[in-house]
Amino acid sequence: MNHKNGFNPLSRTTAHRRAMSRNMVTSLFRFERITTTKSKALEVRKAAEKLITRAKVDSVHNRREAAKFILDEKILNKLFTEIGPRMKERNGGYTRILKLGFRQGDAADVVILELVDYKLDTGAAEKKAEAKAKKAEKKTEESEDKGDSPEKTEKTAPKAKKPAAKKTASDKKAKVKADADAGKKE
């Protein structure tokens, strides 16, 4: 039965649980998205939502209360300057939990805990395509500067280097003998 159990101790000592919670909340605010187990996410979510509520009003008292929990000054500043103002219009529910499935080793429920307004960076593929286009453009410019036509540069592929063969003792003796014979002929 679950009588008056206010939180899940997560089978950890108090110090371990507090440290883990602080680290996970800090990581959540740093990356705005973390992957963890369902039970940990439910516990971390409580602390994170309370801190975001405090961050909506930037006062000395609120910063000090949040600083008790978040030890990294950069993340604390990000919480009050970026995350808090973004959530100003929202009355709660600042995080969401998305189920991923089960972990391979122990079959634990794995979830993604993220801020509600998190935007997945889909521009990474577009940036790679642009970078490839720029490289191709530079190659054609360089070949035109040298006087080569772009058709020649596309047809000729760079020659692959052959791996260096290992020199054995017999190869070394043959080379010394050849050098000695060449010296006699001169």
mmCIF file of C-alpha atoms in Angstrom:
data_model
loop_
_atom_site.group_PDB
_atom_site.id
_atom_site.type_symbol
_atom_site.label_atom_id
_atom_site.label_comp_id
_atom_site.label_asym_id
_atom_site.label_seq_id
_atom_site.Cartn_x
_atom_site.Cartn_y
_atom_site.Cartn_z
ATOM 1 C CA MET A 1 0.000 0.000 0.000
ATOM 2 C CA ASN A 2 1.085 3.572 -0.596
ATOM 3 C CA HIS A 3 -0.041 5.208 2.641
ATOM 4 C CA LYS A 4 1.466 8.669 3.136
ATOM 5 C CA ASN A 5 4.539 7.988 1.022
ATOM 6 C CA GLY A 6 5.362 11.482 -0.187
ATOM 7 C CA PHE A 7 8.197 10.529 -2.520
ATOM 8 C CA ASN A 8 10.033 7.590 -4.019
ATOM 9 C CA PRO A 9 13.329 6.988 -2.195
ATOM 10 C CA LEU A 10 14.655 5.209 -5.321
ATOM 11 C CA SER A 11 16.492 2.639 -3.136
ATOM 12 C CA ARG A 12 19.176 5.184 -2.292
ATOM 13 C CA THR A 13 20.456 6.922 0.792
ATOM 14 C CA THR A 14 19.303 10.471 1.408
ATOM 15 C CA ALA A 15 22.633 12.033 0.423
ATOM 16 C CA HIS A 16 22.870 9.972 -2.766
ATOM 17 C CA ARG A 17 19.279 10.763 -3.720
ATOM 18 C CA ARG A 18 19.729 14.523 -3.173
ATOM 19 C CA ALA A 19 22.978 14.627 -5.135
ATOM 20 C CA MET A 20 21.451 12.629 -7.996
ATOM 21 C CA SER A 21 18.396 14.871 -8.064
ATOM 22 C CA ARG A 22 20.546 18.023 -8.162
ATOM 23 C CA ASN A 23 22.700 16.640 -10.953
ATOM 24 C CA MET A 24 19.730 15.553 -13.025
ATOM 25 C CA VAL A 25 17.893 18.863 -12.625
ATOM 26 C CA THR A 26 21.067 20.733 -13.573
ATOM 27 C CA SER A 27 21.460 18.516 -16.649
ATOM 28 C CA LEU A 28 17.806 19.069 -17.557
ATOM 29 C CA PHE A 29 18.270 22.837 -17.488
ATOM 30 C CA ARG A 30 21.622 22.642 -19.327
ATOM 31 C CA PHE A 31 20.491 20.397 -22.201
ATOM 32 C CA GLU A 32 16.696 20.905 -21.852
ATOM 33 C CA ARG A 33 16.283 17.181 -22.530
ATOM 34 C CA ILE A 34 17.599 14.125 -20.666
ATOM 35 C CA THR A 35 17.094 10.372 -20.943
ATOM 36 C CA THR A 36 16.526 8.479 -17.708
ATOM 37 C CA THR A 37 14.298 5.888 -16.066
ATOM 38 C CA LYS A 38 10.631 6.588 -15.455
ATOM 39 C CA SER A 39 10.834 6.566 -11.655
ATOM 40 C CA LYS A 40 13.794 8.984 -11.608
ATOM 41 C CA ALA A 41 12.089 11.265 -14.133
ATOM 42 C CA LEU A 42 8.953 11.477 -11.999
ATOM 43 C CA GLU A 43 11.009 12.525 -8.976
ATOM 44 C CA VAL A 44 13.253 14.967 -10.865
ATOM 45 C CA ARG A 45 10.212 16.527 -12.507
ATOM 46 C CA LYS A 46 8.875 17.666 -9.093
ATOM 47 C CA ALA A 47 12.040 19.578 -8.241
ATOM 48 C CA ALA A 48 12.452 21.011 -11.741
ATOM 49 C CA GLU A 49 8.888 22.348 -11.889
ATOM 50 C CA LYS A 50 9.265 24.076 -8.521
ATOM 51 C CA LEU A 51 12.515 25.718 -9.623
ATOM 52 C CA ILE A 52 10.995 26.924 -12.901
ATOM 53 C CA THR A 53 8.080 28.429 -10.972
ATOM 54 C CA ARG A 54 10.580 30.349 -8.826
ATOM 55 C CA ALA A 55 12.525 31.426 -11.921
ATOM 56 C CA LYS A 56 9.468 33.154 -13.402
ATOM 57 C CA VAL A 57 10.035 35.999 -10.911
ATOM 58 C CA ASP A 58 13.674 37.089 -10.860
ATOM 59 C CA SER A 59 14.328 38.287 -7.319
ATOM 60 C CA VAL A 60 17.259 37.938 -4.957
ATOM 61 C CA HIS A 61 15.263 35.630 -2.680
ATOM 62 C CA ASN A 62 14.227 33.346 -5.530
ATOM 63 C CA ARG A 63 17.787 33.188 -6.869
ATOM 64 C CA ARG A 64 19.134 32.241 -3.445
ATOM 65 C CA GLU A 65 16.491 29.553 -2.962
ATOM 66 C CA ALA A 66 17.273 28.100 -6.388
ATOM 67 C CA ALA A 67 21.018 28.343 -5.699
ATOM 68 C CA LYS A 68 20.536 25.985 -2.761
ATOM 69 C CA PHE A 69 19.597 23.311 -5.283
ATOM 70 C CA ILE A 70 21.560 24.273 -8.423
ATOM 71 C CA LEU A 71 25.250 24.671 -7.713
ATOM 72 C CA ASP A 72 26.373 25.672 -11.227
ATOM 73 C CA GLU A 73 26.194 29.473 -11.608
ATOM 74 C CA LYS A 74 25.890 29.395 -15.413
ATOM 75 C CA ILE A 75 22.910 27.058 -15.267
ATOM 76 C CA LEU A 76 21.332 29.118 -12.490
ATOM 77 C CA ASN A 77 21.714 32.222 -14.652
ATOM 78 C CA LYS A 78 20.240 30.391 -17.652
ATOM 79 C CA LEU A 79 17.279 29.320 -15.523
ATOM 80 C CA PHE A 80 16.448 32.910 -14.536
ATOM 81 C CA THR A 81 17.316 34.659 -17.831
ATOM 82 C CA GLU A 82 16.108 32.153 -20.460
ATOM 83 C CA ILE A 83 13.944 29.343 -19.095
ATOM 84 C CA GLY A 84 11.913 31.346 -16.550
ATOM 85 C CA PRO A 85 10.867 34.114 -18.973
ATOM 86 C CA ARG A 86 9.974 31.518 -21.636
ATOM 87 C CA MET A 87 7.557 29.862 -19.195
ATOM 88 C CA LYS A 88 6.046 33.160 -17.972
ATOM 89 C CA GLU A 89 2.630 32.574 -19.573
ATOM 90 C CA ARG A 90 2.406 28.923 -18.515
ATOM 91 C CA ASN A 91 0.732 28.056 -15.187
ATOM 92 C CA GLY A 92 2.511 24.754 -14.667
ATOM 93 C CA GLY A 93 3.389 21.638 -16.560
ATOM 94 C CA TYR A 94 6.774 22.878 -17.713
ATOM 95 C CA THR A 95 8.131 19.393 -18.448
ATOM 96 C CA ARG A 96 6.954 16.344 -20.372
ATOM 97 C CA ILE A 97 7.850 12.685 -20.170
ATOM 98 C CA LEU A 98 8.070 10.684 -23.404
ATOM 99 C CA LYS A 99 8.313 6.899 -23.168
ATOM 100 C CA LEU A 100 11.132 5.223 -25.108
ATOM 101 C CA GLY A 101 10.755 1.575 -24.158
ATOM 102 C CA PHE A 102 12.670 -0.817 -21.962
ATOM 103 C CA ARG A 103 16.376 -0.824 -21.143
ATOM 104 C CA GLN A 104 18.308 -3.815 -22.467
ATOM 105 C CA GLY A 105 20.004 -4.959 -19.260
ATOM 106 C CA ASP A 106 17.319 -4.733 -16.568
ATOM 107 C CA ALA A 107 14.134 -3.975 -18.549
ATOM 108 C CA ALA A 108 13.632 -0.665 -16.723
ATOM 109 C CA ASP A 109 11.222 1.842 -18.319
ATOM 110 C CA VAL A 110 13.356 4.419 -20.147
ATOM 111 C CA VAL A 111 11.896 7.863 -20.827
ATOM 112 C CA ILE A 112 12.901 11.274 -22.107
ATOM 113 C CA LEU A 113 12.328 14.137 -19.682
ATOM 114 C CA GLU A 114 12.287 17.446 -21.519
ATOM 115 C CA LEU A 115 11.043 20.991 -21.192
ATOM 116 C CA VAL A 116 7.712 21.525 -22.934
ATOM 117 C CA ASP A 117 9.016 24.195 -25.314
ATOM 118 C CA TYR A 118 12.076 22.119 -26.334
ATOM 119 C CA LYS A 119 12.671 22.231 -30.087
ATOM 120 C CA LEU A 120 14.534 19.295 -31.602
ATOM 121 C CA ASP A 121 17.424 20.538 -33.760
ATOM 122 C CA THR A 122 16.457 19.234 -37.207
ATOM 123 C CA GLY A 123 18.730 21.750 -38.938
ATOM 124 C CA ALA A 124 21.800 19.546 -38.433
ATOM 125 C CA ALA A 125 21.190 17.628 -41.671
ATOM 126 C CA GLU A 126 20.622 20.864 -43.563
ATOM 127 C CA LYS A 127 23.869 22.321 -42.209
ATOM 128 C CA LYS A 128 25.819 19.247 -43.349
ATOM 129 C CA ALA A 129 24.345 19.520 -46.847
ATOM 130 C CA GLU A 130 25.301 23.207 -47.017
ATOM 131 C CA ALA A 131 28.849 22.419 -45.872
ATOM 132 C CA LYS A 132 29.228 19.760 -48.576
ATOM 133 C CA ALA A 133 27.950 22.183 -51.206
ATOM 134 C CA LYS A 134 30.468 24.815 -50.087
ATOM 135 C CA LYS A 135 33.336 22.305 -50.269
ATOM 136 C CA ALA A 136 32.334 21.265 -53.768
ATOM 137 C CA GLU A 137 32.109 24.929 -54.761
ATOM 138 C CA LYS A 138 35.615 25.621 -53.434
ATOM 139 C CA LYS A 139 37.038 22.648 -55.329
ATOM 140 C CA THR A 140 35.553 23.848 -58.598
ATOM 141 C CA GLU A 141 36.899 27.360 -57.974
ATOM 142 C CA GLU A 142 40.375 26.002 -57.226
ATOM 143 C CA SER A 143 40.373 23.841 -60.331
ATOM 144 C CA GLU A 144 39.269 26.812 -62.465
ATOM 145 C CA ASP A 145 42.099 28.899 -60.980
ATOM 146 C CA LYS A 146 44.596 26.223 -62.002
ATOM 147 C CA GLY A 147 43.195 26.150 -65.508
ATOM 148 C CA ASP A 148 41.553 22.740 -65.232
ATOM 149 C CA SER A 149 38.019 22.378 -66.408
ATOM 150 C CA PRO A 150 35.439 21.215 -63.872
ATOM 151 C CA GLU A 151 34.752 18.127 -66.023
ATOM 152 C CA LYS A 152 38.359 16.940 -65.630
ATOM 153 C CA THR A 153 38.293 17.272 -61.860
ATOM 154 C CA GLU A 154 35.105 15.254 -61.591
ATOM 155 C CA LYS A 155 36.357 12.444 -63.870
ATOM 156 C CA THR A 156 39.728 11.966 -62.249
ATOM 157 C CA ALA A 157 39.460 10.473 -58.812
ATOM 158 C CA PRO A 158 42.297 10.857 -56.356
ATOM 159 C CA LYS A 159 44.680 7.905 -56.487
ATOM 160 C CA ALA A 160 44.588 5.673 -53.466
ATOM 161 C CA LYS A 161 47.909 5.123 -51.762
ATOM 162 C CA LYS A 162 49.074 1.554 -51.516
ATOM 163 C CA PRO A 163 49.933 0.433 -48.025
ATOM 164 C CA ALA A 164 53.662 0.195 -47.457
ATOM 165 C CA ALA A 165 54.901 -3.404 -47.588
ATOM 166 C CA LYS A 166 56.804 -4.672 -44.600
ATOM 167 C CA LYS A 167 60.497 -5.051 -45.285
ATOM 168 C CA THR A 168 61.873 -8.419 -44.378
ATOM 169 C CA ALA A 169 65.474 -9.353 -43.744
ATOM 170 C CA SER A 170 65.809 -10.950 -47.201
ATOM 171 C CA ASP A 171 64.571 -7.716 -48.851
ATOM 172 C CA LYS A 172 67.184 -5.721 -46.974
ATOM 173 C CA LYS A 173 69.966 -8.129 -48.009
ATOM 174 C CA ALA A 174 68.859 -7.951 -51.653
ATOM 175 C CA LYS A 175 68.932 -4.148 -51.534
ATOM 176 C CA VAL A 176 72.452 -4.098 -50.005
ATOM 177 C CA LYS A 177 73.645 -6.561 -52.659
ATOM 178 C CA ALA A 178 72.109 -4.450 -55.463
ATOM 179 C CA ASP A 179 73.787 -1.333 -54.075
ATOM 180 C CA ALA A 180 77.130 -3.131 -53.913
ATOM 181 C CA ASP A 181 76.761 -4.362 -57.520
ATOM 182 C CA ALA A 182 75.927 -0.830 -58.666
ATOM 183 C CA GLY A 183 79.056 0.457 -56.898
ATOM 184 C CA LYS A 184 81.261 -2.117 -58.693
ATOM 185 C CA LYS A 185 79.868 -1.183 -62.126
ATOM 186 C CA GLU A 186 80.765 2.487 -61.651
#
